Coordinates of C-alpha atoms and ligand atoms in Angstrom, one line a residue:
X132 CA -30.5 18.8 12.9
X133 CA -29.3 15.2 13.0
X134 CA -26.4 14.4 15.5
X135 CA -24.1 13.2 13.1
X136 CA -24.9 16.3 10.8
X137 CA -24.4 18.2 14.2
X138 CA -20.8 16.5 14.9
X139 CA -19.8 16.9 11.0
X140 CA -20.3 20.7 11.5
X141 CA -18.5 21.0 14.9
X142 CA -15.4 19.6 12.9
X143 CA -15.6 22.2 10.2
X144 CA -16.8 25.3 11.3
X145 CA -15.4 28.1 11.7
X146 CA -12.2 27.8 9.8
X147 CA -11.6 24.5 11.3
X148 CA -9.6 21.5 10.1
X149 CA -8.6 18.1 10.9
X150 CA -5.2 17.1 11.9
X151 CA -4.6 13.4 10.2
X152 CA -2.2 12.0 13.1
X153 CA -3.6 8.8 11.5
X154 CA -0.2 7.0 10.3
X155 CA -0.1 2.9 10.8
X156 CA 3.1 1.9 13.2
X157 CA 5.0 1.3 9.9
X158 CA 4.3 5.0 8.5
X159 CA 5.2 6.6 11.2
X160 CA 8.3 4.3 11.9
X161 CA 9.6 5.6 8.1
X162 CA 8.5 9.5 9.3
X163 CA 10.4 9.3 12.0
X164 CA 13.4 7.1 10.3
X165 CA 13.6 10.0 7.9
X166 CA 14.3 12.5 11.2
X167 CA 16.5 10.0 12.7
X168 CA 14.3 9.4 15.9
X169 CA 13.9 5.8 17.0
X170 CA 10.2 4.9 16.6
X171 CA 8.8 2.9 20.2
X172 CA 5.9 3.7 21.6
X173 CA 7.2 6.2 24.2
X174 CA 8.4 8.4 20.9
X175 CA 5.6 7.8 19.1
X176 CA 2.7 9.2 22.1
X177 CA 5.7 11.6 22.7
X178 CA 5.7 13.8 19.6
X179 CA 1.4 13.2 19.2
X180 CA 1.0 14.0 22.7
X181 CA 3.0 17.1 22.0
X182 CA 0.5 18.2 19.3
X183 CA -2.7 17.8 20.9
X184 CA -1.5 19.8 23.9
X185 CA -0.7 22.8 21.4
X186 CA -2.5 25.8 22.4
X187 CA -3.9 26.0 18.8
X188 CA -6.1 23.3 18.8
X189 CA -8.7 25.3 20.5
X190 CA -9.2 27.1 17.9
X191 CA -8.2 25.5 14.8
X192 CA -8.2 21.8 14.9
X193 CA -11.8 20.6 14.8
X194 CA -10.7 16.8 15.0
X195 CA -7.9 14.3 15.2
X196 CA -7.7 11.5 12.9
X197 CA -5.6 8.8 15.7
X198 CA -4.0 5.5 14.7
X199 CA -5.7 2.2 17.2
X200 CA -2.4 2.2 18.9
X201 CA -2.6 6.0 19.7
X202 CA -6.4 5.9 21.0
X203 CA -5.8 3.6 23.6
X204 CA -2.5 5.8 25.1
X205 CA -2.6 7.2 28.0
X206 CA 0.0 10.9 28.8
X207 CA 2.4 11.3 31.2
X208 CA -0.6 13.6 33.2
X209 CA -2.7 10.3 33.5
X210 CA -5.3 11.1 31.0
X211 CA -6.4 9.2 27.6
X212 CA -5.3 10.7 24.9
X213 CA -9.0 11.1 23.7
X214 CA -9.4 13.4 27.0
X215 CA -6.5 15.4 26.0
X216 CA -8.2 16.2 22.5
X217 CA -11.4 16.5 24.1
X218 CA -10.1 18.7 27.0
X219 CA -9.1 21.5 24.1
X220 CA -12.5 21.2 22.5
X221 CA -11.9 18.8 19.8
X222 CA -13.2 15.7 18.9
X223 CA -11.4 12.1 18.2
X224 CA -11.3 10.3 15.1
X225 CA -10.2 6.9 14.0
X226 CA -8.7 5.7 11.1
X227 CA -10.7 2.1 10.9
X228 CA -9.2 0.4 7.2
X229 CA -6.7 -2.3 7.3
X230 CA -5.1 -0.7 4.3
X231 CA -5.0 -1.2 0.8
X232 CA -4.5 -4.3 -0.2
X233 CA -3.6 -6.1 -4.0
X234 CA -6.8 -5.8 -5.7
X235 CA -7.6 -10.0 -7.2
X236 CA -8.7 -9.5 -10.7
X237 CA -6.4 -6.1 -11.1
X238 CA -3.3 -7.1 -9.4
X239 CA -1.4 -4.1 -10.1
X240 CA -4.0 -1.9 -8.0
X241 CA -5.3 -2.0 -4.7
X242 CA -8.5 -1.9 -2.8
X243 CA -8.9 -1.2 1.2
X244 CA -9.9 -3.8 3.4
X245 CA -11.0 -3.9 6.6
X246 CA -14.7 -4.4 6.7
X247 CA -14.8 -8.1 8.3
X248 CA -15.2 -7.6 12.2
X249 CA -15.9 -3.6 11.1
X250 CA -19.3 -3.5 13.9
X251 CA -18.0 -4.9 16.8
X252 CA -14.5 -2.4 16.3
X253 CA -16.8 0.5 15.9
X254 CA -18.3 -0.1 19.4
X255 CA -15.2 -0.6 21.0
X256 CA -14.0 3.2 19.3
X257 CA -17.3 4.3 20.5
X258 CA -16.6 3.5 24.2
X259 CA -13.1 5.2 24.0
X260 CA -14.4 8.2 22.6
X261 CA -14.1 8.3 19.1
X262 CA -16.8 10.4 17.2
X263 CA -15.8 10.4 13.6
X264 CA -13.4 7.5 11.2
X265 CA -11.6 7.7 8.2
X266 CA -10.9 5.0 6.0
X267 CA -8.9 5.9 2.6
X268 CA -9.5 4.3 -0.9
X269 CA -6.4 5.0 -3.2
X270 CA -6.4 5.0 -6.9
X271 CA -3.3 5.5 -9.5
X272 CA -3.5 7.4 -12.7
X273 CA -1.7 5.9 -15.5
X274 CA -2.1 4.9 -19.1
X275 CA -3.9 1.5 -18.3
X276 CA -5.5 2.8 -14.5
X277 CA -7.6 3.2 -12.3
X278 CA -9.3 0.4 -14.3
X279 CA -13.6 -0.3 -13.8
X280 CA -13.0 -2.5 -11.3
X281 CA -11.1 -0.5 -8.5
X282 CA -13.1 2.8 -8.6
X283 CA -16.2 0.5 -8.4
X284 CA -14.7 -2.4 -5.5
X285 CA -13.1 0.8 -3.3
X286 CA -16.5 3.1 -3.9
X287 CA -18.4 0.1 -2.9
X288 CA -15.8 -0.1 0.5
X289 CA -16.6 3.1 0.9
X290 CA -20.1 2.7 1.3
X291 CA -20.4 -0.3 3.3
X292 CA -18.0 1.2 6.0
X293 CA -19.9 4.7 6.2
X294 CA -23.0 2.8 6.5
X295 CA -21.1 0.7 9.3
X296 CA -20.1 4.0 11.0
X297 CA -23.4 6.0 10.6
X298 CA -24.9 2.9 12.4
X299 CA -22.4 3.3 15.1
X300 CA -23.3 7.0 15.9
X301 CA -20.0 8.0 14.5
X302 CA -19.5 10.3 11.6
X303 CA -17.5 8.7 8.4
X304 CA -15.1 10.6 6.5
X305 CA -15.3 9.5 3.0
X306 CA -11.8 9.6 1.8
X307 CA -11.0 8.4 -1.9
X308 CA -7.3 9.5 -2.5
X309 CA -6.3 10.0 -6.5
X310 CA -2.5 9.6 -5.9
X311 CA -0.2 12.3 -7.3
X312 CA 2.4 10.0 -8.6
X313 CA 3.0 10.0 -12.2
X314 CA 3.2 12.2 -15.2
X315 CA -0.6 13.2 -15.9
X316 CA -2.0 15.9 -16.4
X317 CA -4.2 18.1 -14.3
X318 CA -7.1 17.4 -17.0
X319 CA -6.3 13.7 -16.5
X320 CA -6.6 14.4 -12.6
X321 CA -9.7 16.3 -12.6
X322 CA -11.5 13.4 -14.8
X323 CA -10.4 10.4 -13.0
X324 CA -11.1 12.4 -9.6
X325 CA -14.5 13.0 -11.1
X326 CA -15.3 9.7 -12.0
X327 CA -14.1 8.3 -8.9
X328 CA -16.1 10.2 -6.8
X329 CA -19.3 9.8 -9.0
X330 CA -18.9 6.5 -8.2
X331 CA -18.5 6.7 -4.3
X332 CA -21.7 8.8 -4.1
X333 CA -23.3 6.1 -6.1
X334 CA -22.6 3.8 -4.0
X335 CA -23.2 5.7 -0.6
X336 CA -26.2 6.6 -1.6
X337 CA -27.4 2.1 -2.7
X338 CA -26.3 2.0 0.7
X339 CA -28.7 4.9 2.3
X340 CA -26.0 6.8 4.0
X341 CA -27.1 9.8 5.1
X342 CA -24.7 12.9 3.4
X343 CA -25.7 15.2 5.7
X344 CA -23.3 13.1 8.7
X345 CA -20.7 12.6 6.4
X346 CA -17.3 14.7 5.7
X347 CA -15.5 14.4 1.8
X348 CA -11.7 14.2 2.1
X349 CA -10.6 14.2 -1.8
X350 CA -7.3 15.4 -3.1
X351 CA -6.9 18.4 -5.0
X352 CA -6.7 18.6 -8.7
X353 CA -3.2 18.9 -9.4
X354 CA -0.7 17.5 -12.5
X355 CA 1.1 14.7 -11.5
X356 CA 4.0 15.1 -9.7
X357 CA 6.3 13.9 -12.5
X358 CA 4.8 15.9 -15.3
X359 CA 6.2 19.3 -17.0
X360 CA 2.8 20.9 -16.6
X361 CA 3.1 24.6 -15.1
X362 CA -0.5 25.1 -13.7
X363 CA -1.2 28.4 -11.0
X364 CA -2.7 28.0 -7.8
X365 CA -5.7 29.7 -9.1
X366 CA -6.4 27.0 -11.9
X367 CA -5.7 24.5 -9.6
X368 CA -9.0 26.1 -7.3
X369 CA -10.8 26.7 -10.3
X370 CA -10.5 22.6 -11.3
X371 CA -10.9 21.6 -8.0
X372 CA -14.0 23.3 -7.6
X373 CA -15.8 23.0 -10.7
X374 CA -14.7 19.0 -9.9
X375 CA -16.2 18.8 -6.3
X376 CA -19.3 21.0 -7.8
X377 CA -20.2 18.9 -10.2
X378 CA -19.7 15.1 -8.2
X379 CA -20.7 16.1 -4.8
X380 CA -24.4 16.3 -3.9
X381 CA -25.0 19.5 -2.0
X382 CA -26.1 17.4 1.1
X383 CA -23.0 17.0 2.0
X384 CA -21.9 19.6 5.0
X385 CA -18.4 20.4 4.1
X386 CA -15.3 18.5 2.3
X387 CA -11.7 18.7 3.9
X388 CA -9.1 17.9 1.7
X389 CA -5.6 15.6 2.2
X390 CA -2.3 16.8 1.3
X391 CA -1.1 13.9 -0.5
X392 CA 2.3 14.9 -0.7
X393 CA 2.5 18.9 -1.0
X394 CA 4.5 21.2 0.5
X395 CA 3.0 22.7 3.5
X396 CA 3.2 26.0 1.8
X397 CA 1.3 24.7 -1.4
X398 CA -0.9 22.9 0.3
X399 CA -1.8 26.7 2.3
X400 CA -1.5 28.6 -0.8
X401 CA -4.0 25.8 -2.8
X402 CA -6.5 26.0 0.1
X403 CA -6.3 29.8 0.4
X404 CA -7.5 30.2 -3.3
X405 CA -9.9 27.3 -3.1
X406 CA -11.9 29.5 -0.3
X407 CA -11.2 33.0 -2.1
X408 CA -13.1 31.5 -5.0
X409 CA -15.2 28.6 -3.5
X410 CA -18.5 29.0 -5.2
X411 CA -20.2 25.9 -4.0
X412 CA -22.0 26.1 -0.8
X413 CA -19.6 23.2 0.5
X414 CA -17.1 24.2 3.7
X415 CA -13.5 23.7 2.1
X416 CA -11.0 22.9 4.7
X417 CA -8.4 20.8 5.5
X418 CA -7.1 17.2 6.9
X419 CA -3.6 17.4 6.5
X420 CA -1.1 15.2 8.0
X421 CA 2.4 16.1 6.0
X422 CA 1.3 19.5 5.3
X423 CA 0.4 20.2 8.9
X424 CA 3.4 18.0 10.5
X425 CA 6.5 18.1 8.5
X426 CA 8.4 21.5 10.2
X427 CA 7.1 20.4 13.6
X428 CA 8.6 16.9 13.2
X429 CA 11.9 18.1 12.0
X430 CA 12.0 20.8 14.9
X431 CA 11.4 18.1 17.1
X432 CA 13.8 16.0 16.3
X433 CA 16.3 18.1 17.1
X434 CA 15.7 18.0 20.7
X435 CA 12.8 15.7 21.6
X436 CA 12.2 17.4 25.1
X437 CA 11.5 20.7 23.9
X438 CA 7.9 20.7 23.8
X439 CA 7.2 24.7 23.4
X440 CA 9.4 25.3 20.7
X441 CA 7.9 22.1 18.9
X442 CA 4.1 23.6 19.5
X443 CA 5.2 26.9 18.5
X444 CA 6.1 25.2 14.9
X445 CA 2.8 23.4 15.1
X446 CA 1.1 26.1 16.1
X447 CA 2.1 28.9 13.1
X448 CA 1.2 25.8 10.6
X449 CA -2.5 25.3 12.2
X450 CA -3.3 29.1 11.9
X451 CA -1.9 29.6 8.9
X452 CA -3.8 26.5 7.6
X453 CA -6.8 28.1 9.2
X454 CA -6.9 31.2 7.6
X455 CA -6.4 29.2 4.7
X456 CA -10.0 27.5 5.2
X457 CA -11.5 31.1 5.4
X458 CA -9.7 32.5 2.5
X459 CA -7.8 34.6 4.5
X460 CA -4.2 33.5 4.4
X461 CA -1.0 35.7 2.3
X462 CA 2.7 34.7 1.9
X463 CA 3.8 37.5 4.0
X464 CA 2.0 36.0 7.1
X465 CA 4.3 33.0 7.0
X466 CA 7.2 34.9 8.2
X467 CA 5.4 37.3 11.2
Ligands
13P167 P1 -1.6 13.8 3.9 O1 -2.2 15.2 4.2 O2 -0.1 13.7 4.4 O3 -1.8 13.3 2.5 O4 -2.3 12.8 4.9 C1 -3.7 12.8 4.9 C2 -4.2 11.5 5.1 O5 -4.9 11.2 6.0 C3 -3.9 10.5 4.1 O6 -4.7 9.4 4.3

């Protein structure tokens, strides 16, 4: 077995996910606007640190997706924070796009940059322990959009930075993001997500990336988040399934899906029925950064020093998120 294919599976396994702790300065300065906590630096490390000291990342959290401000902090113990996830078994990721920029030629889409300069960053990652990066194309669905000429300039991203990253010794996660804003449907959703990924794999493979060292972070197949549609968790599996199935060459080790703006309960109860049914030979897990976040960040807002109570909210959302990746996961758990 390769040693990317080896590090891809280390993330995955065994009902393990990915905690996307990923957000640029300016994300996380509106998350934490939005709990009325000043965002510096020392909050910032504060409520992360927090996290990846929470007992459950031993056993649930295969891998951290950090920010480049966040990989070079050090704790209040002394240690990096890649030590800290490291210490508790995990491994360290990096977000490496610039973000998405106005696409030239489409201006009301965008297209991720970030690839000028992208080598010599990967070493430096390297040396401070990252194993794995993300980098996230995003895509609209409207009337007019995603035109040609953003699935095809972001899948093309795509593949140049997981080549980038492969070359590295570092494992890419492949992340193109259908948005959930709008009124589409969930047909709408499930053909633009398949085209779009078509497209990435396409591409990945022009660029000889090898699958097999290489994690899938779609979104699901839901209706858009403005639209009347009433579709059950179980159709939503069903689509997303018979989506990934038929777009994802089975090379690929596992695929860990984003939250993209639901609920941490829907995001559980989507996930759950995704694995109860999964009929593809892929691992389904999870990446989540809201739907694994958003109670511990309210908790801790409340008192900023009170670090148990915070992991204990952190804690009960990365089990339950894990037994969601295994199929195993029922409403009445939530309130045990
Ligand atoms: P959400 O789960 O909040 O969508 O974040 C995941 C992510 O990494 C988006 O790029």
């Amino acid at each position: 077995m390769s040693e990317l294919h080896e590090i891809a599976l280390k993330i995955l396994s065994k009902g393990k996910g990915i905690l996307a702790a990923d957000e640029s300065t300016s994300t996380m300065t509106k998350r934490l606007d939005s709990v009325n906590v000043i965002s510096d630096e020392n909050n910032r490390l504060l409520f992360r640190q927090t996290l990846f000291s929470s007992s459950s990342m031993k056993d649930c959290i295969g891998g951290v997706i950090l920010y480049d401000e966040t990989i070079r902090q050090t704790t209040s113990n002394g240690e990096t924070i890649p030590e800290l996830i490291h210490s508790n078994g995990s491994l360290t990721g990096i977000k490496v796009d610039t973000g998405a920029k106005i696409l030239a030629g489409s201006k009301e889409e965008k297209v991720t940059e970030g690839l000028d300069g992208l080598r010599e960053r990967l070493k430096d990652y390297y040396k401070l322990g990252a194993r794995f990066t993300k980098w996230r194309g995003v895509y609209s669905i409207s009337d007019k959009y995603p035109s040609k000429l953003s699935i095809s300039a972001n899948a093309h991203a795509l593949a140049r930075y997981a080549a980038l990253v492969q070359e590295s010794g570092m494992v890419p996660i492949i992340e193109p993001e259908v948005l959930m804003n709008g009124n589409h449907s969930a047909k709408d959703c499930l053909n633009i997500t398949s085209e779009v990924i078509k497209k990435c794999y396409e591409e990945l493979e022009l660029n000889n990336v090898d699958l097999k060292g290489t994690i899938l972070k779609p979104n699901m197949i839901l209706p858009g988040e403005n639209s009347n549609e009433k579709i059950s968790n179980e159709e939503i599996a069903e689509l997303t399934l018979d989506c990934l199935k038929n777009n994802v060459p089975s090379s690929v080790p596992g695929i860990a899906f984003l939250s993209g703006g639901q609920s941490e309960i829907e995001a559980t109860t989507n996930l759950n029925q995704i694995n109860i049914k999964n009929n593809t030979g892929f691992i389904m897990t999870y990446s989540y950064g809201r739907a694994l976040q958003q109670s511990a960040l309210k908790f801790w807002s409340k008192d900023i020093n009170n670090i148990n109570g915070t992991q204990e909210v952190f804690d009960h959302r990365a089990k339950m998120c894990t037994l969601a990746a295994q199929g195993k996961w029922s409403e009445n758990l939530e309130n045990l």
